[in-house]
XYZ file of C-alpha atoms in Angstrom:
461
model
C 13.301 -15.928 -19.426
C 11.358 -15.179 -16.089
C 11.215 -11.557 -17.262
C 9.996 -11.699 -20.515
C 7.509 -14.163 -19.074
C 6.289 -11.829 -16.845
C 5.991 -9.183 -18.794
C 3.803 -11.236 -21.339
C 1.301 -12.085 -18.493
C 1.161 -8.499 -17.545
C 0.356 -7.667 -21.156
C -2.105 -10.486 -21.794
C -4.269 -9.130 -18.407
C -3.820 -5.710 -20.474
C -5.281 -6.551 -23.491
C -7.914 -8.797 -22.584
C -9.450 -6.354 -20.060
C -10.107 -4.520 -23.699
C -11.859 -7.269 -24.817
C -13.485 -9.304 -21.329
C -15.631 -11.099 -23.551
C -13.067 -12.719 -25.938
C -12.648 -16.294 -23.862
C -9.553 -16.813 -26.087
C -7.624 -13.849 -24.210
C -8.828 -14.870 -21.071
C -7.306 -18.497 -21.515
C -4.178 -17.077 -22.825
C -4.267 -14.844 -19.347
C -4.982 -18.465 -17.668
C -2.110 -20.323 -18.935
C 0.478 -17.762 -18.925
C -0.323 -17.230 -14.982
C -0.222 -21.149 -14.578
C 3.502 -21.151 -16.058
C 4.675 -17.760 -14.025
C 3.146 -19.524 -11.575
C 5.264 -22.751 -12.428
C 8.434 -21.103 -13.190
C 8.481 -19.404 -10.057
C 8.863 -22.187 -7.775
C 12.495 -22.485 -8.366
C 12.589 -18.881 -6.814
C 10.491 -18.765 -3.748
C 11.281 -19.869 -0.087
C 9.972 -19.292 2.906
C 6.663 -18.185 3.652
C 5.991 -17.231 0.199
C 6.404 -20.936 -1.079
C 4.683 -22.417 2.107
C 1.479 -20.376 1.445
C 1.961 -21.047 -2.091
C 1.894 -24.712 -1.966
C -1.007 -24.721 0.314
C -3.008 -22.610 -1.944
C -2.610 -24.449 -4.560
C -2.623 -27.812 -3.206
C -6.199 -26.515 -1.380
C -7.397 -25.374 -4.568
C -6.600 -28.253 -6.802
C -7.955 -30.866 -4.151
C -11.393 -28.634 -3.724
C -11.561 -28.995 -7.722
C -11.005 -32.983 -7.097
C -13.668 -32.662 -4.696
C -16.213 -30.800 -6.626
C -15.975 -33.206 -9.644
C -14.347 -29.750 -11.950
C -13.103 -30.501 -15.469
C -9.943 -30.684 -16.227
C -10.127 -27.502 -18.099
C -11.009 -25.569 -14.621
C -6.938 -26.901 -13.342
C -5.917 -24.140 -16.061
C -8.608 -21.435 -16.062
C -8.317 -21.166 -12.539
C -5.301 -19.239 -13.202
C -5.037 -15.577 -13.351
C -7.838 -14.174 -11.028
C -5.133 -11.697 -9.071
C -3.038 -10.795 -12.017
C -4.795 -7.271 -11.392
C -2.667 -7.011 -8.399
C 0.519 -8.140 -9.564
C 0.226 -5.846 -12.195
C -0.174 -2.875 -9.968
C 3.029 -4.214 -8.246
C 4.850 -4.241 -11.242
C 3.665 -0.476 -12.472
C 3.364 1.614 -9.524
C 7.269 2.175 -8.805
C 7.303 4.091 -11.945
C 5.486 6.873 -10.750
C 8.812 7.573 -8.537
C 10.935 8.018 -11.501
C 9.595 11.872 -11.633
C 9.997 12.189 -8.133
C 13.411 11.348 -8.412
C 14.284 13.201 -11.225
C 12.831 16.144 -9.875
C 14.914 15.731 -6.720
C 12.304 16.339 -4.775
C 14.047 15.467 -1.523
C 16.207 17.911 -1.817
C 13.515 20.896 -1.056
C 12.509 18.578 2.031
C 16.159 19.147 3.574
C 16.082 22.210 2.504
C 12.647 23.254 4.809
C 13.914 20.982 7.454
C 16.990 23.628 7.738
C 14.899 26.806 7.264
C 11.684 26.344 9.876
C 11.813 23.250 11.773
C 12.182 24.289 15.339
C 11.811 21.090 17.134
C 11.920 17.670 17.469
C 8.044 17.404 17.405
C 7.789 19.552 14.033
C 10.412 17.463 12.753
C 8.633 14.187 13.611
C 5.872 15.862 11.742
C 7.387 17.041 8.964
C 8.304 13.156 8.192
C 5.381 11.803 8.737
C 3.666 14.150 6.540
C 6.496 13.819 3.833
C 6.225 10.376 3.897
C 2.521 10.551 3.829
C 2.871 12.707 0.599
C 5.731 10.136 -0.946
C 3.745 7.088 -0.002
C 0.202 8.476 -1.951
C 2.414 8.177 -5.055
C 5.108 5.738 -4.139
C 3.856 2.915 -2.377
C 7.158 1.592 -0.842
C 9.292 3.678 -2.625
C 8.394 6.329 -0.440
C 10.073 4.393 2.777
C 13.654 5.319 1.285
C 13.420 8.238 -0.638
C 11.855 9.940 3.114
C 14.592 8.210 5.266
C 17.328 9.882 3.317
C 16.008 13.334 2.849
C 15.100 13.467 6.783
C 18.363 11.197 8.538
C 21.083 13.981 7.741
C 19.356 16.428 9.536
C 18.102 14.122 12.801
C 21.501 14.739 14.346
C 21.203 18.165 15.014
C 18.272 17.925 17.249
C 18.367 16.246 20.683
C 16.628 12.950 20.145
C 17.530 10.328 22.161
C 16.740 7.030 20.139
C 16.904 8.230 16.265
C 16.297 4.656 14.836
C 13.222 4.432 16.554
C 11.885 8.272 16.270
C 12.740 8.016 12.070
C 11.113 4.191 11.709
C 7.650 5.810 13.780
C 7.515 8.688 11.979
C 8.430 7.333 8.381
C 5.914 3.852 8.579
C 2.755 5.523 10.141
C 2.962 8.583 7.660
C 3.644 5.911 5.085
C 0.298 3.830 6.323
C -2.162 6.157 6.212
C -2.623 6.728 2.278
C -2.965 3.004 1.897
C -6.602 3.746 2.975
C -7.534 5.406 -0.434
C -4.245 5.878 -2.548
C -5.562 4.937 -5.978
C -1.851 3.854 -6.718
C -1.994 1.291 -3.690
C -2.928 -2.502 -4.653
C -5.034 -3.135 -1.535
C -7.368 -0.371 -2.138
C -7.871 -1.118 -5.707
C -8.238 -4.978 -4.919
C -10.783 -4.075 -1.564
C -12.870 -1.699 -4.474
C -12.877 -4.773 -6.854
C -13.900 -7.396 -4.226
C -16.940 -5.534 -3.135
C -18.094 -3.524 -6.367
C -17.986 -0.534 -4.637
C -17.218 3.227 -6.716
C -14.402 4.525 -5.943
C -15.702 8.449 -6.245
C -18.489 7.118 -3.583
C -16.171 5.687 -0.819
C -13.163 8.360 -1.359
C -14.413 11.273 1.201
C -14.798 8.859 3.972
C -11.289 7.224 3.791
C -9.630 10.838 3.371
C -11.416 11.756 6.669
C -10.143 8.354 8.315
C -6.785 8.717 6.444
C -6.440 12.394 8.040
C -7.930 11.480 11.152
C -5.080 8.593 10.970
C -2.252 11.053 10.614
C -3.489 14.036 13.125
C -4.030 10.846 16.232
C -0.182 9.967 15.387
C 0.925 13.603 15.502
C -1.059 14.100 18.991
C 0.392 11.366 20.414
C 3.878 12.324 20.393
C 3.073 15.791 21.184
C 4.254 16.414 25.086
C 4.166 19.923 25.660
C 6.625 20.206 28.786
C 8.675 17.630 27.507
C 8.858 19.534 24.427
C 9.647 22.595 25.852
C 12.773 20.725 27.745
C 13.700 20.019 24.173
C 13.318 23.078 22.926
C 15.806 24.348 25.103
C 18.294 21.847 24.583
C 17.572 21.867 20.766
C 18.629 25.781 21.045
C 21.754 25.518 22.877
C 22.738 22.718 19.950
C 21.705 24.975 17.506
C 24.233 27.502 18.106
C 27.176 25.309 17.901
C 25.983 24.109 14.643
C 24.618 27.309 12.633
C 27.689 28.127 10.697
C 27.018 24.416 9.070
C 23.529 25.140 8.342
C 23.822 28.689 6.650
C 25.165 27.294 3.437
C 22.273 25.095 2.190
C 19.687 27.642 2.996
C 20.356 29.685 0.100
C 19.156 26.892 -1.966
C 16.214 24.966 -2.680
C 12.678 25.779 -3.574
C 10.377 24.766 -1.416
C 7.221 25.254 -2.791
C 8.480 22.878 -5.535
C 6.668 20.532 -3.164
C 3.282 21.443 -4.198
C 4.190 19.655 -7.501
C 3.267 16.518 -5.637
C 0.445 17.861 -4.114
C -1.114 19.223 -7.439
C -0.293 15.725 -9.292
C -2.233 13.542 -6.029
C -4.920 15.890 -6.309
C -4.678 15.606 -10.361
C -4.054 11.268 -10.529
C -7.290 10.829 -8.374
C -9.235 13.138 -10.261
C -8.791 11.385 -13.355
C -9.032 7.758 -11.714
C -12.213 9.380 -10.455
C -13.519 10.371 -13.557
C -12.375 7.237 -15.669
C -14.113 5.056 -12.529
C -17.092 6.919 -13.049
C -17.420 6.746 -17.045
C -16.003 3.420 -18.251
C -16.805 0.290 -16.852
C -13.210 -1.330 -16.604
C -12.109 -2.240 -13.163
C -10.348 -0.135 -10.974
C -7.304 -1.820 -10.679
C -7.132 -1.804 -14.318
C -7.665 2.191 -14.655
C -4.948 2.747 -12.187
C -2.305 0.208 -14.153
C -3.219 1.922 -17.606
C -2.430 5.310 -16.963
C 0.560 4.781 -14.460
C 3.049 5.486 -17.626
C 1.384 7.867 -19.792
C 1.053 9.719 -15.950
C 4.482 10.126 -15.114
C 5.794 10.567 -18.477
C 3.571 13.771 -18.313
C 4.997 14.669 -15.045
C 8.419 14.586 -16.023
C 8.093 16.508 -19.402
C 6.220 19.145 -17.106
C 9.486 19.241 -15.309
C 12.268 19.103 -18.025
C 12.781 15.647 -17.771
C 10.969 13.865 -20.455
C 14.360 12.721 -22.172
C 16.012 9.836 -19.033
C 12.335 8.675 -18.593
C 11.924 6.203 -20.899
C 15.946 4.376 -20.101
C 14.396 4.625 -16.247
C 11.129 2.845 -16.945
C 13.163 0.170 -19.384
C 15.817 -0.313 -16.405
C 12.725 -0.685 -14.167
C 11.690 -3.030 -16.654
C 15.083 -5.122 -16.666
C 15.570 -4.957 -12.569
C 12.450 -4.897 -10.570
C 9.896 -6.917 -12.529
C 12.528 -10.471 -12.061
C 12.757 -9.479 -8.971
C 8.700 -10.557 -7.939
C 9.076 -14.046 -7.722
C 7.240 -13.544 -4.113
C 4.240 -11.531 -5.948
C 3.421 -13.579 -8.778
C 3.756 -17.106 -7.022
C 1.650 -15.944 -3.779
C -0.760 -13.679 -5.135
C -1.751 -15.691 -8.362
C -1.315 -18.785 -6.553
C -3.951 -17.326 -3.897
C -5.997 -16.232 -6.946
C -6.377 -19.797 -8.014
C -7.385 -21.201 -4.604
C -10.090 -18.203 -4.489
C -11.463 -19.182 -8.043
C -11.478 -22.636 -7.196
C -13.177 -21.638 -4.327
C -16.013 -20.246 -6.150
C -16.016 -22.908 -9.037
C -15.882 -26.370 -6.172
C -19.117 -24.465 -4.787
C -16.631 -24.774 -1.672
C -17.412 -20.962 -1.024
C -21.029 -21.629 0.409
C -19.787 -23.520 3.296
C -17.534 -20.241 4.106
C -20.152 -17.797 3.629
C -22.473 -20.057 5.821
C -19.909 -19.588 8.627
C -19.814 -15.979 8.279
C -23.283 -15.852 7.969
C -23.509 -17.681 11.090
C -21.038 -15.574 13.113
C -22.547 -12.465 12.047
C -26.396 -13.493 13.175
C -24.289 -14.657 16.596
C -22.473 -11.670 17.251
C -24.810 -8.879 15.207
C -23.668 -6.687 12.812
C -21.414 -4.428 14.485
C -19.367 -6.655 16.667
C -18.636 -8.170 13.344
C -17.915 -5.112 12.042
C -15.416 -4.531 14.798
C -13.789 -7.914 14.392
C -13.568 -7.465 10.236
C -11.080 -5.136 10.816
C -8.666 -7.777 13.227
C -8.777 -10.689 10.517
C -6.136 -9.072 8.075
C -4.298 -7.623 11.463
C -4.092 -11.207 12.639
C -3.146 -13.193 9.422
C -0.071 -10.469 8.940
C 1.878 -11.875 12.033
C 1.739 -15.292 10.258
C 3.010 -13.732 6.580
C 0.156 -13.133 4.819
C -0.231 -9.788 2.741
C -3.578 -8.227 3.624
C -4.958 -8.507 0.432
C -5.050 -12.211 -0.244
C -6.565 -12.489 3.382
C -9.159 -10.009 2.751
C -10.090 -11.599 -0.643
C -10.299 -14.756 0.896
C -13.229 -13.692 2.762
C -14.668 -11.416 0.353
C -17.015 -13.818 -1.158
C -18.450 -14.852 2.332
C -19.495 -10.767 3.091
C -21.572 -11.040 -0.398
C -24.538 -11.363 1.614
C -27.031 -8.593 3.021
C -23.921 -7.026 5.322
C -22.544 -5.779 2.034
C -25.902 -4.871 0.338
C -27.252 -2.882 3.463
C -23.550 -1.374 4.298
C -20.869 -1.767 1.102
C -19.396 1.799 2.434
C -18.912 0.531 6.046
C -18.007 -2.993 4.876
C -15.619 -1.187 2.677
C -14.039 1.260 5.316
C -13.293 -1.826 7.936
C -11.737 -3.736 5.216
C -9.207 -1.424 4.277
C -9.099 0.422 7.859
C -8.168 -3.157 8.796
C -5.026 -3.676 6.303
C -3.832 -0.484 8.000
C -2.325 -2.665 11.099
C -1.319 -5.099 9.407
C 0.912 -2.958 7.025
C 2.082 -1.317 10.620
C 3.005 -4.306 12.684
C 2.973 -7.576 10.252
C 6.533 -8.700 10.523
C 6.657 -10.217 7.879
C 5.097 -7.959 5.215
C 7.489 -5.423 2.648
C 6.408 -2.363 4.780
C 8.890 -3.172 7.848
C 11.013 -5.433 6.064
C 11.970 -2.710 3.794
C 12.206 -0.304 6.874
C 14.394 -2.551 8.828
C 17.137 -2.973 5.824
C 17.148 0.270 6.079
C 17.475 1.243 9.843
C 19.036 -1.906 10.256
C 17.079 -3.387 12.733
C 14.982 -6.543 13.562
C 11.297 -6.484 11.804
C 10.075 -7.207 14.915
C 11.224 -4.649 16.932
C 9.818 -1.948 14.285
C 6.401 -4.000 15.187
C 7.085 -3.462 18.812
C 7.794 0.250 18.290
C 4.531 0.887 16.163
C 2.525 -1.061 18.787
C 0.927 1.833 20.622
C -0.095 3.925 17.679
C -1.521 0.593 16.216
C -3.757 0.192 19.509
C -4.866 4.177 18.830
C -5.538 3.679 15.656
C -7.346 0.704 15.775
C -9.729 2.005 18.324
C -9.964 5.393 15.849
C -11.065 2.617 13.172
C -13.845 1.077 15.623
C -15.047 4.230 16.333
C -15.441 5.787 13.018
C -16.569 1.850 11.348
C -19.600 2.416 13.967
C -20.693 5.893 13.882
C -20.815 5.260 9.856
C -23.075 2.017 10.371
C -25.156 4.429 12.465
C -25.537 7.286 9.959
């Protein structure tokens, strides 16, 4: 039942983005959210249902207090199906990753040239990087078990720690521009900014992210003492590492390289020559992506029983995602429709003459950071300010408005306790959330000062 209804919302959002000016389709979109909306209540607990209820509670009584028709309790509905959509679509692009058994030419390079424990710790991170561009959180497991066999040959002395750094701050850093990740598509949609115009600047802070983590774990005399006890282990271990090497092809990697570079190409393109939203783009060519990908490979034939089993197991499974995100989409549009959202922007507006333009720009990136530690996805805080920055901040700087905006989510996807990222990475590891927090606190601090830094000298230019 909860499936099928689902689905049907999905595929409502589909086909009226075809047709945006049919208001039938966009009711039908309305209602169906409403009663995914409804259904999932018997579901959701904890912080999902707690934020839930006060979204919609909020929204309804700023309706009652704006004197909305009745009509407006129902249409209301359905302004962050985009995202839920993207939830519900992107794990298919790992079913050609998986096929392709991809991880297996990771162990294999891991065998043939890694020569220490600081090549190894960059190795994951950038093979997490690569899995998380196409992934999303996919990416967290399928780079834990192609690395974790081969940490215990190499002289680490916390591996639970060394795999959760490496694996979650390679994993963060494509969430800056990843066309396949909901918050960039939903940061794109909130401020109307292209795509194709904002892309070179969050590759440079995206690569500027990853080279800051891989300097600073790179300690060249204690890597040298490592290097030495790494050799001594590696003799009493070579006769178990000679087999695999004879396998594997390596430079089956580039596969995933060619198909990033290929996926944002086309998003690019499409962005640039039809007028549908981003987030739509992305969800539309998800499948007819990865069914390519897998033919390419010799595996056109189990896609289509993978995507229908993703079908019949994951999408039940996003009770959380529907209820929060298009309950959070309902308190936004009533929001806008109470005329509740002038107050906001007037406090914005006021904060922003008070502290000038670039402190706020250095304290737009901390709002998302700081709503993660009490459960709130990055995205639904960032589009709950969105309509307060549609003043002359975003018409003077959308680029900068829109680098701080995602360069904040970055954190919050890093140390948010409660978020997927290190709840996923904890099952996992088994370990406390909050202890993979801890452990990504320094980077976090780096990073976040990398942010400021590059935020400013972009404001500047």
């Amino acid at each position: 039942m909860i499936r099928f209804l689902y689905l049907l919302a999905i595929l409502s959002y589909m086909i009226s983005s075809f047709f945006p000016k049919q208001p039938v389709l966009q009711m039908t979109v309305s209602i169906l959210s409403m009663l995914a909306v409804l259904v999932s209540l018997r579901y959701v607990k904890g912080l999902a249902l707690t934020f839930g209820l006060f979204f919609l509670i909020g929204g309804s009584a700023m309706l009652l207090w704006g004197g909305s028709a009745p009509i407006h309790f129902i249409s209301s509905f359905g302004e962050m199906i985009q995202m839920v959509t993207l939830f519900a679509l992107i794990p298919i692009l790992s079913l050609p990753i998986r096929f392709g058994k991809y991880a297996d030419e990771v162990h294999s390079i891991i065998r043939k040239r890694v020569k220490s424990t600081t090549q190894l710790y960059m190795l994951t991170s950038a093979v997490s990087y690569f899995f998380s561009s196409f992934m999303n959180l996919a990416a967290l497991p399928m780079t834990y078990y192609s690395i974790s066999s081969s940490v215990k040959e190499y002289p680490i002395d916390n591996k639970k720690r060394y795999l959760s750094r490496a694996i979650t701050h390679g994993y963060a850093m494509p969430l800056l521009w990843s066309p396949v990740t909901p918050i960039v598509g939903t940061v794109l949609y909130l401020t109307g900014t292209a795509y194709s115009k904002i892309l070179p600047f969050l590759l440079v802070m995206s690569i500027g992210g990853l080279l800051l983590d891989w300097v600073s774990i790179s300690r060249p005399l204690q890597l040298f003492r490592r290097r030495l006890q790494w050799k001594s282990a590696k003799k009493e271990t070579a006769a178990s590492t000679l087999a695999p090497l004879a396998g594997g092809r390596p430079a089956r990697l580039f596969h995933i390289l060619a198909a990033i570079i290929l996926l944002n190409a086309l998003i690019t393109l499409l962005d640039h020559f039809f007028s549908f939203s981003f987030l739509f783009l992305v969800s539309l060519i998800v499948i007819p992506f990865a069914f390519l990908w897998c033919i390419l490979i010799g595996q056109g034939k189990p896609f289509f029983p993978g995507v229908v089993r993703h079908f019949q197991t994951y999408i039940p499974k996003m009770q959380n995602q529907f209820f929060i995100f298009l309950s959070a989409g309902f308190f936004i549009t009533a929001l806008n429709v109470s005329g509740a959202d002038t107050i906001v922007t007037h406090w914005v507006n006021t904060l922003i003459q008070f502290s000038g333009i670039r402190i706020f720009l250095i304290l737009l990136p901390l709002i998302p950071f700081a709503l993660a530690f009490i459960g709130l996805h990055p995205a639904v805080g960032l589009a709950l300010i969105s309509a307060a920055l549609h003043s002359d901040i975003l018409n003077k700087s959308p680029i900068v408005v829109t680098v701080a905006m995602l360069g904040g989510a970055i954190p919050a996807f890093l140390m948010g306790p409660y978020n997927a990222t290190l709840g996923m990475m904890s099952s996992i590891i088994n370990e406390k959330p909050i202890k993979l927090s801890n452990w990504n606190f320094p980077f976090t601090c780096l990073y976040l000062v990398l942010l400021t830094l590059f935020v400013q000298l972009l404001y500047l230019i």
